[in-house]
Amino acid sequence: MSFTKVVIERETDSEEESSSGEENDQVDDYPSQEEEEDDNDQVVENEASTTTSRKPKTKHITISLKKVCKVCKRPGHEAGFKGATYIDCPMKPCFLCKMPGHTTISCPHRVTTEFGVIPAPRRGTHNSLEYVFARQLRPCISAIKPAVVIPDQVNCAVIRYHSRRVTCLEFHPTNNNFLLSGDKKGQLGVWDFKRVHEKTVYGNIHGCILNNLKFNPTNDGTVYGASSDGTISCTDLETGMSMGLINLNPNGWQGSSSWRMLYGLDINSQRGNLVAADNFGSLYMVDMRSNSTMGDPVLIHKKGSKVTGLHCHPHQPDLLLSCGNDHFARIWDMRKLEAGSSIYDLAHNRVVNSAYFSPQSGSKILTTSQDNRLRVWDSIFGNMDSPSREIVHSHDFNRHLTPFRAEWDPKDPSECLVVIGRYISENYNGAALHPIDFIDISTGQLVAAVMDPNITTISPVNKLHPHDDVLASGSSRSIFIWRPKEKFESELQGDEKMIILCGKGEKKRRQSDDESDDAIYRSKGKSLKTKKPSLKSSSHGRKRKC
DNA sequence: ACGGGATGTCGCC
DNA sequence: TGGCGACCCTCCCG
């Protein structure tokens, strides 16, 4: 192991070294004497003695510019990006599966097409019913699984659409080309991605993070939003006029310990209720006919902990699913909602970012937890005491990123395909890219990892279209629409894409809210004549059918 | 090109 | 139980 060595000459006259502390500063407080000896003491000592004997009046400080690990500050190894490949610190547990003894590079879960699956232990699974299921039914299920087309090419995009990072996306339920987006600032974007220049951002609805958006099932011209400003809004998409349904901070800012934020949001159309939950563990219900709150808030997660998500069962109006920072996802009967009365508590090792019933039958639950695992809980064939499957996948918590949430494909009748962005990057031809992963939860296999060489940021927010083969992804402040390559080519005649670049900076955006900053580029497969993001056709995007 | 800032969660005291 | 500091493969801006 050889490190660069630099010798600094310093005039000291006859004076003794004033303080060792100063010297320590120069060598960056590290390494300590003992470890210095351990590593390459010989060189250091020789250097010091020869230099001092040659020039007695000059004190030489030998600095070994040891490449110190950026993560653990120890010498002998390096961590961080080497080109487009990230080298893990060997002192830390694997960044992917969180187990000690190896790094991400050598993690057995890294190649998720082959591994990545831990079948969770299931008690009492050796009965005859289980045997019959495994022997006779399971092969049929995989055989009838329909071919799924993966949207793998960027079709159009709005670069820097929002002035802060995107936090949620929602497709319009009936108008297939409309995408709504929320951001960290509380702004609501309405974009017609078929006529890409038709986009609006409403900035006066919420004061901070727009955490969730849900359409009104009886009037799809209005959308509800839950925000960290403590309000639930109901906004008319045409006018941008908004009405508040709940305000948990009517007295304004009284300090962070009392400020309430709303995260989870869903609509129970059969019961005519809107449910929302806050960062103190409470659930609120609103009657959508009268827009009035119903009853008192109910504590559904640990007191003082954030409820990160809510989801109503697609068929059974009495079932509600919640998840939170107390490491649990819980199933509730809405007819008797009271603290501690949950039907099931689904335990996780870390914070649960999201929990969703499967979109068609509602018989499965998909959870995303910050322990880098997706879990599937099966209410028909599984035991709700433990997940029927755990899938190791990189979607860690990072305070600067919108939390990752694995989402079902609403069009997949077999309820197997889910989409989720990936945190750790992969080296694709010298670029560190963060793919959006499509995973088959019945096998744990990675079906596709889609990426574009121009999207170098992480895409934590992803939504699959309810009817079409379209994926919307939110990456930093930009929004991308992905479509399958075949469709893309037949419908758009070649590689044509529409890319909109919004204003360069926030300052500019603030000064003029008109579209003058925007530039629209049309691309026919060739690279754009601009240094701005060009979104050239990607040769990296992989597409497979499952 | 580099450095600062924003700021969730968790473990420790 | 509450406050504080460490964690972190971010991302944007000056």
Coordinates of C-alpha atoms (C1' of nucleotides) in Angstrom, one line a residue:
Chain A
M1 CA 0.0 0.0 0.0
S2 CA 1.7 3.2 -1.0
F3 CA 0.4 6.7 -0.2
T4 CA 1.5 10.0 -1.6
K5 CA 3.9 11.7 0.8
V6 CA 4.5 15.4 1.0
V7 CA 7.3 17.0 3.0
I8 CA 6.6 20.5 4.2
E9 CA 9.4 22.7 5.4
R10 CA 8.8 25.1 8.1
E11 CA 11.1 27.6 9.7
T12 CA 11.1 27.2 13.5
D13 CA 14.4 28.9 14.5
S14 CA 15.5 27.5 17.8
E15 CA 12.0 27.5 19.1
E16 CA 10.5 24.2 20.0
E17 CA 7.3 23.2 18.4
S18 CA 4.8 25.3 20.1
S19 CA 2.1 22.8 20.3
S20 CA 1.4 19.4 19.0
G21 CA -2.1 20.3 18.4
E22 CA -1.1 22.6 15.6
E23 CA 0.8 19.8 14.0
N24 CA -2.2 17.6 14.4
D25 CA -4.3 20.1 12.6
Q26 CA -2.0 19.8 9.6
V27 CA -2.2 16.1 9.5
D28 CA -5.9 16.3 9.8
D29 CA -6.1 14.8 13.3
Y30 CA -5.4 11.5 11.7
P31 CA -4.0 9.0 11.8
S32 CA -3.2 8.5 15.5
Q33 CA 0.4 7.5 16.4
E34 CA -0.3 3.8 16.9
E35 CA -2.1 3.4 13.6
E36 CA 0.6 5.3 11.8
E37 CA 3.1 2.7 13.0
D38 CA 0.8 -0.1 12.1
D39 CA 0.5 1.0 8.6
N40 CA 3.7 2.3 7.1
D41 CA 5.8 3.4 10.1
Q42 CA 9.1 2.7 8.5
V43 CA 8.8 5.2 5.7
V44 CA 7.6 7.9 8.0
E45 CA 10.4 7.5 10.5
N46 CA 13.1 7.3 8.0
E47 CA 11.9 10.4 6.3
A48 CA 11.7 12.3 9.6
S49 CA 15.2 11.3 10.7
T50 CA 17.0 12.0 7.4
T51 CA 15.4 15.4 7.0
T52 CA 16.1 16.5 10.5
S53 CA 19.8 15.4 10.3
R54 CA 20.3 17.3 7.1
K55 CA 19.0 20.6 8.2
P56 CA 18.9 21.0 11.9
K57 CA 17.4 24.5 11.9
T58 CA 14.4 23.5 9.9
K59 CA 11.8 21.4 11.3
H60 CA 10.2 19.1 8.8
I61 CA 6.7 17.9 9.1
T62 CA 6.0 14.9 7.2
I63 CA 2.5 14.6 6.0
S64 CA 1.4 11.4 4.6
L65 CA -1.4 12.3 2.4
K66 CA -3.1 9.0 3.2
K67 CA -6.2 8.5 1.3
V68 CA -8.5 8.3 4.2
C69 CA -11.9 6.7 3.7
K70 CA -14.5 9.4 3.4
V71 CA -17.1 7.2 5.3
C72 CA -15.2 5.9 8.3
K73 CA -12.2 8.3 8.2
R74 CA -9.8 5.4 8.5
P75 CA -6.8 4.8 6.2
G76 CA -6.0 1.7 4.2
H77 CA -9.0 1.8 2.0
E78 CA -11.2 4.2 0.1
A79 CA -14.9 4.6 -0.3
G80 CA -16.9 6.7 -2.7
F81 CA -17.2 6.9 -6.4
K82 CA -14.4 5.7 -8.6
G83 CA -15.7 6.8 -11.9
A84 CA -19.3 5.7 -12.1
T85 CA -18.8 2.8 -9.6
Y86 CA -19.3 3.3 -6.0
I87 CA -16.9 1.5 -3.6
D88 CA -18.4 0.8 -0.2
C89 CA -16.6 1.2 3.0
P90 CA -15.7 -2.3 4.2
M91 CA -16.1 -1.1 7.8
K92 CA -19.8 -0.6 7.2
P93 CA -22.5 -3.2 6.7
C94 CA -23.6 -3.7 3.1
F95 CA -25.5 -0.7 1.9
L96 CA -28.0 -2.9 0.0
C97 CA -29.0 -5.7 2.4
K98 CA -27.7 -4.1 5.6
M99 CA -25.9 -7.3 6.6
P100 CA -22.3 -7.1 7.9
G101 CA -19.4 -9.1 6.4
H102 CA -19.6 -7.9 2.8
T103 CA -20.1 -4.8 0.7
T104 CA -22.6 -3.9 -1.9
I105 CA -20.3 -5.0 -4.7
S106 CA -20.2 -8.5 -3.4
C107 CA -23.7 -8.6 -1.9
P108 CA -25.6 -11.7 -3.0
H109 CA -28.7 -9.6 -3.5
R110 CA -27.0 -7.3 -6.0
V111 CA -27.9 -9.4 -9.0
T112 CA -31.6 -9.3 -8.3
T113 CA -32.6 -11.2 -11.5
E114 CA -31.1 -14.3 -9.9
F115 CA -31.3 -13.6 -6.2
G116 CA -32.8 -10.7 -4.2
V117 CA -35.4 -13.0 -2.8
I118 CA -35.7 -14.2 0.7
P119 CA -38.8 -16.4 1.1
A120 CA -40.0 -15.5 4.5
P121 CA -40.5 -18.3 7.0
R122 CA -44.0 -19.5 7.0
R123 CA -45.3 -21.5 9.9
G124 CA -47.4 -24.6 9.3
T125 CA -46.8 -24.6 5.6
H126 CA -46.4 -28.3 5.3
N127 CA -50.0 -29.2 5.5
S128 CA -51.8 -30.9 2.6
L129 CA -53.5 -27.8 1.4
E130 CA -50.2 -26.1 1.0
Y131 CA -48.8 -29.1 -0.8
V132 CA -51.7 -29.1 -3.2
F133 CA -51.3 -25.4 -3.8
A134 CA -47.6 -25.7 -4.4
R135 CA -47.9 -28.8 -6.6
Q136 CA -51.0 -28.0 -8.6
L137 CA -52.1 -24.4 -8.4
R138 CA -48.9 -22.4 -8.4
P139 CA -47.6 -23.6 -11.8
C140 CA -51.0 -22.6 -13.2
I141 CA -50.7 -19.2 -11.8
S142 CA -47.4 -18.5 -13.4
A143 CA -48.6 -20.1 -16.7
I144 CA -51.6 -17.8 -16.9
K145 CA -49.6 -14.7 -16.1
P146 CA -50.2 -12.2 -18.9
A147 CA -47.4 -10.7 -20.8
V148 CA -46.7 -7.3 -19.4
V149 CA -45.3 -4.5 -21.5
I150 CA -42.7 -2.3 -19.8
P151 CA -42.6 1.4 -20.5
D152 CA -38.8 1.7 -21.1
Q153 CA -38.2 4.8 -23.2
V154 CA -38.6 8.4 -22.3
N155 CA -41.4 9.7 -24.4
C156 CA -41.7 13.2 -23.1
A157 CA -40.6 15.2 -20.1
V158 CA -40.7 18.5 -18.4
I159 CA -37.3 19.3 -17.1
R160 CA -37.2 21.5 -14.0
Y161 CA -41.0 21.6 -14.0
H162 CA -41.2 22.1 -10.3
S163 CA -39.1 24.5 -8.3
R164 CA -38.5 21.9 -5.6
R165 CA -38.3 18.1 -5.8
V166 CA -41.4 16.1 -6.8
T167 CA -43.2 14.4 -4.0
C168 CA -46.2 12.7 -5.6
L169 CA -47.8 11.9 -8.9
E170 CA -51.3 11.0 -9.9
F171 CA -52.9 10.2 -13.3
H172 CA -56.3 11.6 -14.0
P173 CA -58.8 8.7 -13.8
T174 CA -60.7 9.5 -17.0
N175 CA -58.6 11.9 -19.0
N176 CA -55.7 9.6 -20.0
N177 CA -53.2 12.3 -20.8
F178 CA -53.4 14.3 -17.6
L179 CA -50.8 14.0 -14.9
L180 CA -50.9 15.7 -11.6
S181 CA -47.8 16.3 -9.6
G182 CA -47.0 17.7 -6.2
D183 CA -43.8 19.1 -4.9
K184 CA -41.9 19.9 -1.7
K185 CA -43.0 23.5 -1.8
G186 CA -46.7 22.5 -1.9
Q187 CA -47.2 23.3 -5.5
L188 CA -49.6 21.4 -7.7
G189 CA -48.7 20.7 -11.3
V190 CA -51.3 19.9 -14.0
W191 CA -49.8 18.6 -17.2
D192 CA -51.3 17.3 -20.4
F193 CA -48.5 15.1 -21.6
K194 CA -50.0 14.6 -25.1
R195 CA -49.8 18.4 -25.7
V196 CA -46.7 18.8 -23.7
H197 CA -46.6 22.5 -23.6
E198 CA -50.0 22.6 -21.8
K199 CA -48.9 22.7 -18.2
T200 CA -49.8 24.7 -15.2
V201 CA -48.4 25.0 -11.7
Y202 CA -50.7 26.2 -8.9
G203 CA -48.6 27.7 -6.2
N204 CA -51.1 29.0 -3.7
I205 CA -52.8 25.9 -2.5
H206 CA -50.3 24.7 0.1
G207 CA -47.5 26.2 2.1
C208 CA -45.2 23.1 2.2
I209 CA -44.8 19.5 1.1
L210 CA -47.7 18.1 -0.9
N211 CA -47.5 14.5 0.4
N212 CA -50.4 12.8 -1.4
L213 CA -53.0 13.5 -4.1
K214 CA -56.3 11.7 -4.7
F215 CA -59.0 12.4 -7.2
N216 CA -62.6 12.8 -6.2
P217 CA -64.3 9.7 -7.5
T218 CA -67.6 11.5 -8.1
N219 CA -66.1 14.5 -9.7
D220 CA -62.8 14.0 -11.5
G221 CA -62.4 17.7 -12.1
T222 CA -61.4 18.1 -8.5
V223 CA -58.5 16.7 -6.6
Y224 CA -57.7 16.4 -2.9
G225 CA -54.3 17.0 -1.5
A226 CA -52.7 16.3 1.9
S227 CA -49.9 18.6 2.9
S228 CA -47.3 19.1 5.7
D229 CA -48.9 22.5 6.2
G230 CA -51.6 20.5 8.1
T231 CA -54.4 21.0 5.6
I232 CA -56.4 18.9 3.2
S233 CA -57.3 20.9 0.0
C234 CA -59.9 20.3 -2.6
T235 CA -58.8 21.9 -5.8
D236 CA -60.7 22.6 -9.1
L237 CA -58.2 21.6 -11.8
E238 CA -59.6 24.1 -14.3
T239 CA -59.4 27.2 -12.2
G240 CA -57.0 26.2 -9.5
M241 CA -59.4 27.4 -6.9
S242 CA -59.0 25.5 -3.7
M243 CA -61.1 24.8 -0.7
G244 CA -59.7 23.7 2.7
L245 CA -61.3 20.6 4.3
I246 CA -59.1 20.2 7.3
N247 CA -56.7 22.6 8.9
L248 CA -54.8 21.1 11.8
N249 CA -52.9 24.3 12.6
P250 CA -55.6 27.0 12.9
N251 CA -53.5 29.0 15.2
G252 CA -50.4 29.1 13.0
W253 CA -46.9 28.3 14.0
Q254 CA -46.6 27.5 17.7
G255 CA -43.3 25.6 17.5
S256 CA -42.3 22.4 15.9
S257 CA -43.6 20.2 18.7
S258 CA -47.2 21.2 18.0
W259 CA -47.2 21.7 14.2
R260 CA -49.2 19.0 12.6
M261 CA -48.6 17.6 9.2
L262 CA -50.8 15.5 7.0
Y263 CA -49.3 12.6 5.1
G264 CA -51.6 9.7 4.4
L265 CA -54.7 10.4 2.3
D266 CA -57.3 8.2 0.6
I267 CA -60.9 8.2 -0.4
N268 CA -63.4 5.6 0.6
S269 CA -65.9 6.2 -2.2
Q270 CA -68.5 3.6 -1.0
R271 CA -68.7 5.2 2.4
G272 CA -68.3 8.7 1.0
N273 CA -65.4 9.4 3.3
L274 CA -62.0 10.9 3.0
V275 CA -59.4 9.7 5.4
A276 CA -56.2 11.4 6.3
A277 CA -53.5 10.9 8.9
D278 CA -50.9 13.1 10.5
N279 CA -47.4 13.0 12.0
F280 CA -48.7 12.4 15.5
G281 CA -50.3 9.1 14.8
S282 CA -53.9 10.2 14.3
L283 CA -56.5 9.5 11.7
Y284 CA -59.0 12.1 10.6
M285 CA -62.2 11.4 8.7
V286 CA -64.2 13.8 6.5
D287 CA -67.7 13.3 5.1
M288 CA -67.4 14.2 1.5
R289 CA -71.0 15.3 1.1
S290 CA -70.9 17.9 3.8
N291 CA -67.2 18.4 3.8
S292 CA -67.2 18.2 7.6
T293 CA -64.9 16.2 9.8
M294 CA -66.5 13.1 11.4
G295 CA -65.9 12.4 15.1
D296 CA -62.6 12.8 16.9
P297 CA -59.2 11.9 15.5
V298 CA -58.3 8.2 16.2
L299 CA -54.8 7.2 17.3
I300 CA -53.9 4.5 14.7
H301 CA -50.1 4.5 15.1
K302 CA -47.7 5.0 18.0
K303 CA -48.5 8.3 19.7
G304 CA -46.3 11.0 18.3
S305 CA -45.2 9.0 15.3
K306 CA -45.9 9.8 11.7
V307 CA -48.5 7.9 9.7
T308 CA -46.9 7.7 6.3
G309 CA -49.7 6.3 4.3
L310 CA -53.3 5.2 4.1
H311 CA -55.1 2.9 1.6
C312 CA -58.7 1.8 1.4
H313 CA -59.4 -1.7 0.2
P314 CA -60.5 -1.8 -3.5
H315 CA -63.7 -3.8 -2.8
Q316 CA -64.3 -4.0 0.9
P317 CA -65.3 -0.5 2.1
D318 CA -64.8 -1.4 5.7
L319 CA -61.1 -2.2 5.4
L320 CA -58.4 0.4 5.8
L321 CA -54.6 -0.1 5.6
S322 CA -52.2 2.3 7.3
C323 CA -48.5 2.4 7.7
G324 CA -46.2 4.5 9.8
N325 CA -42.9 5.4 11.4
D326 CA -43.6 3.0 14.3
H327 CA -42.5 0.2 12.0
F328 CA -45.9 -1.2 11.4
A329 CA -48.5 -1.4 8.7
R330 CA -52.0 -2.0 10.2
I331 CA -55.3 -3.2 8.9
W332 CA -58.4 -1.6 10.4
D333 CA -62.1 -2.2 10.3
M334 CA -63.6 1.3 9.7
R335 CA -66.8 0.4 11.5
K336 CA -65.0 0.2 14.8
L337 CA -62.1 2.5 14.5
E338 CA -60.5 3.1 17.9
A339 CA -57.0 3.2 19.2
G340 CA -55.6 -0.4 19.5
S341 CA -58.4 -2.1 17.6
S342 CA -56.5 -2.9 14.5
I343 CA -57.3 -6.3 12.9
Y344 CA -53.7 -7.0 11.9
D345 CA -50.3 -5.4 12.7
L346 CA -47.8 -6.1 10.1
A347 CA -44.4 -5.8 11.7
H348 CA -41.3 -4.3 9.9
N349 CA -37.8 -3.7 11.0
R350 CA -37.8 0.0 10.1
V351 CA -40.1 2.8 9.0
V352 CA -42.8 1.7 6.5
N353 CA -42.9 4.2 3.6
S354 CA -46.0 2.8 2.0
A355 CA -48.5 -0.1 2.2
Y356 CA -51.0 -0.8 -0.6
F357 CA -53.7 -3.4 -1.2
S358 CA -53.3 -5.1 -4.5
P359 CA -55.4 -3.1 -7.0
Q360 CA -57.7 -5.7 -8.4
S361 CA -58.5 -8.3 -5.7
G362 CA -57.1 -6.5 -2.7
S363 CA -56.0 -9.9 -1.3
K364 CA -52.3 -9.0 -1.2
I365 CA -50.5 -6.1 0.5
L366 CA -47.3 -4.6 -0.7
T367 CA -45.1 -2.6 1.7
T368 CA -42.0 -0.6 1.2
S369 CA -39.8 -0.3 4.3
Q370 CA -36.6 1.6 5.0
D371 CA -34.8 -1.6 5.8
N372 CA -34.3 -2.0 2.0
R373 CA -37.0 -4.7 1.7
L374 CA -40.2 -4.9 -0.1
R375 CA -42.7 -7.2 1.6
V376 CA -45.7 -9.0 0.2
W377 CA -48.4 -10.2 2.6
D378 CA -51.0 -12.6 1.3
S379 CA -54.3 -12.7 3.0
I380 CA -55.5 -15.8 1.0
F381 CA -52.5 -18.2 0.8
G382 CA -50.3 -16.6 3.4
N383 CA -50.2 -16.1 7.0
M384 CA -50.6 -12.5 8.0
D385 CA -48.2 -13.0 10.9
S386 CA -45.3 -12.9 8.5
P387 CA -44.8 -11.7 4.9
S388 CA -45.1 -14.3 2.2
R389 CA -42.1 -12.8 0.5
E390 CA -39.3 -10.4 1.2
I391 CA -37.4 -8.8 -1.6
V392 CA -34.1 -7.0 -0.9
H393 CA -34.1 -3.8 -2.9
S394 CA -32.1 -0.6 -2.5
H395 CA -34.6 2.2 -1.6
D396 CA -33.0 3.6 1.6
F397 CA -34.0 6.6 3.5
N398 CA -32.2 9.8 2.6
R399 CA -33.5 12.9 4.1
H400 CA -33.0 14.8 0.8
L401 CA -35.1 12.4 -1.2
T402 CA -38.8 11.8 -1.4
P403 CA -39.4 8.4 0.3
F404 CA -39.5 5.5 -2.1
R405 CA -42.8 3.7 -2.5
A406 CA -43.3 0.5 -4.4
E407 CA -46.5 0.8 -6.5
W408 CA -48.6 -1.9 -8.1
D409 CA -49.3 -2.0 -11.8
P410 CA -53.0 -1.4 -11.8
K411 CA -53.3 -3.1 -15.2
D412 CA -51.8 -6.4 -14.3
P413 CA -54.6 -8.9 -13.6
S414 CA -52.2 -11.3 -11.9
E415 CA -51.2 -8.6 -9.4
C416 CA -47.5 -9.4 -9.7
L417 CA -45.8 -6.4 -11.3
V418 CA -44.6 -3.6 -9.2
V419 CA -42.5 -0.6 -9.9
I420 CA -40.0 1.2 -7.6
G421 CA -37.0 3.5 -8.1
R422 CA -33.6 2.4 -7.1
Y423 CA -31.3 4.3 -4.7
I424 CA -27.9 2.8 -5.4
S425 CA -26.5 3.5 -8.8
E426 CA -25.1 1.1 -11.3
N427 CA -22.3 1.8 -13.7
Y428 CA -23.8 1.9 -17.2
N429 CA -21.1 2.6 -19.8
G430 CA -19.3 4.9 -17.5
A431 CA -22.4 6.8 -16.1
A432 CA -23.7 6.2 -12.7
L433 CA -27.5 5.8 -13.2
H434 CA -30.3 5.0 -10.9
P435 CA -32.8 2.8 -12.7
I436 CA -36.5 2.4 -12.1
D437 CA -37.1 -1.3 -11.3
F438 CA -40.0 -3.4 -12.3
I439 CA -40.2 -6.4 -10.0
D440 CA -42.3 -9.6 -10.3
I441 CA -43.4 -10.1 -6.6
S442 CA -44.4 -13.6 -7.2
T443 CA -40.9 -14.6 -8.0
G444 CA -38.9 -11.7 -6.6
Q445 CA -37.2 -11.3 -10.0
L446 CA -36.2 -8.1 -11.5
V447 CA -38.3 -7.9 -14.7
A448 CA -36.8 -4.7 -16.1
A449 CA -34.6 -1.9 -15.0
V450 CA -35.3 1.2 -17.1
M451 CA -33.1 4.2 -17.3
D452 CA -32.0 7.0 -19.5
P453 CA -28.5 8.2 -19.8
N454 CA -29.7 11.8 -19.3
I455 CA -31.5 11.2 -16.1
T456 CA -28.6 11.1 -13.6
T457 CA -30.7 11.9 -10.6
I458 CA -32.6 9.3 -8.5
S459 CA -36.3 8.7 -9.4
P460 CA -38.1 8.0 -6.1
V461 CA -41.6 8.8 -7.3
N462 CA -43.2 6.5 -9.9
K463 CA -46.7 5.9 -11.0
L464 CA -48.1 3.4 -13.6
H465 CA -51.0 4.6 -15.7
P466 CA -54.4 3.0 -14.8
H467 CA -55.2 2.1 -18.5
D468 CA -52.2 2.7 -20.8
D469 CA -48.7 1.3 -20.9
V470 CA -47.3 4.5 -19.5
L471 CA -45.0 5.2 -16.6
A472 CA -44.7 8.6 -15.0
S473 CA -41.6 9.2 -12.9
G474 CA -40.5 12.1 -10.8
S475 CA -36.8 12.7 -10.4
S476 CA -35.7 15.8 -8.5
R477 CA -37.7 18.7 -10.0
S478 CA -38.4 17.0 -13.4
I479 CA -41.1 14.7 -14.6
F480 CA -40.7 12.0 -17.3
I481 CA -43.3 10.0 -19.2
W482 CA -42.1 6.6 -20.3
R483 CA -43.7 4.4 -22.9
P484 CA -42.8 1.0 -24.4
K485 CA -40.4 1.2 -27.3
E486 CA -42.8 -0.5 -29.7
K487 CA -45.6 2.0 -29.1
F488 CA -43.3 4.8 -29.0
E489 CA -42.1 4.0 -32.5
S490 CA -45.4 3.1 -34.1
E491 CA -47.3 6.1 -32.7
L492 CA -44.7 8.7 -32.9
Q493 CA -43.0 7.8 -36.1
G494 CA -39.5 7.3 -35.1
D495 CA -37.7 8.4 -32.1
E496 CA -39.5 11.7 -31.7
K497 CA -39.7 13.0 -28.2
M498 CA -41.0 16.2 -26.7
I499 CA -38.8 17.7 -24.1
I500 CA -39.7 20.8 -22.3
L501 CA -37.1 22.7 -20.4
C502 CA -38.4 25.0 -17.8
G503 CA -36.7 28.2 -16.6
K504 CA -33.1 27.9 -15.7
G505 CA -33.3 28.8 -12.1
E506 CA -35.8 29.5 -9.4
K507 CA -35.0 33.2 -9.4
K508 CA -36.0 33.4 -13.0
R509 CA -39.1 31.4 -12.3
R510 CA -40.1 33.6 -9.5
Q511 CA -39.7 36.8 -11.5
S512 CA -41.8 35.8 -14.4
D513 CA -44.3 33.1 -14.2
D514 CA -45.1 33.1 -17.9
E515 CA -43.7 30.6 -20.2
S516 CA -41.0 32.8 -21.7
D517 CA -38.2 30.8 -20.0
D518 CA -39.4 27.6 -21.5
A519 CA -37.9 26.1 -24.5
I520 CA -39.5 23.2 -26.4
Y521 CA -37.3 20.9 -28.3
R522 CA -38.3 18.2 -30.7
S523 CA -36.0 15.4 -31.2
K524 CA -36.0 12.8 -34.0
G525 CA -33.6 10.4 -32.4
K526 CA -30.6 12.4 -33.0
S527 CA -29.1 14.3 -30.2
L528 CA -30.4 17.8 -29.6
K529 CA -28.3 20.7 -30.7
T530 CA -28.0 21.9 -27.2
K531 CA -25.9 21.3 -24.1
K532 CA -29.1 21.0 -22.1
P533 CA -30.4 17.6 -21.2
S534 CA -31.0 16.0 -24.5
L535 CA -32.8 12.7 -23.7
K536 CA -31.4 10.9 -26.6
S537 CA -32.7 7.5 -27.3
S538 CA -31.4 5.2 -24.7
S539 CA -29.7 2.0 -25.6
H540 CA -29.5 1.0 -22.0
G541 CA -33.1 0.6 -21.2
R542 CA -33.9 -3.1 -21.0
K543 CA -37.3 -4.4 -21.7
R544 CA -38.6 -7.8 -21.0
K545 CA -41.9 -9.5 -20.8
C546 CA -43.0 -11.5 -17.9
Chain B
dA1 C1' -15.0 22.9 -9.2
dC2 C1' -16.0 23.1 -4.8
dG3 C1' -18.5 24.0 -0.7
dG4 C1' -22.7 25.0 1.8
dG5 C1' -27.5 24.3 2.9
dA6 C1' -31.8 21.9 3.4
dT7 C1' -33.2 18.9 7.4
dG8 C1' -36.0 12.8 8.5
dT9 C1' -34.7 9.2 11.5
dC10 C1' -32.5 6.8 15.0
dG11 C1' -29.7 5.8 18.8
dC12 C1' -27.8 7.6 22.9
dC13 C1' -27.7 10.0 27.2
Chain C
dT1 C1' -39.4 11.1 27.5
dG2 C1' -36.8 14.8 25.1
dG3 C1' -33.0 16.8 23.1
dC4 C1' -28.9 16.3 20.4
dG5 C1' -25.7 14.7 17.0
dA6 C1' -24.6 11.3 13.4
dC7 C1' -26.1 9.3 9.4
dC8 C1' -26.3 9.7 4.2
dC9 C1' -24.3 6.5 -3.3
dT10 C1' -28.7 14.1 -2.9
dC11 C1' -29.0 18.0 -5.5
dC12 C1' -28.9 22.6 -6.5
dC13 C1' -26.8 26.9 -6.4
dG14 C1' -23.4 30.5 -5.9

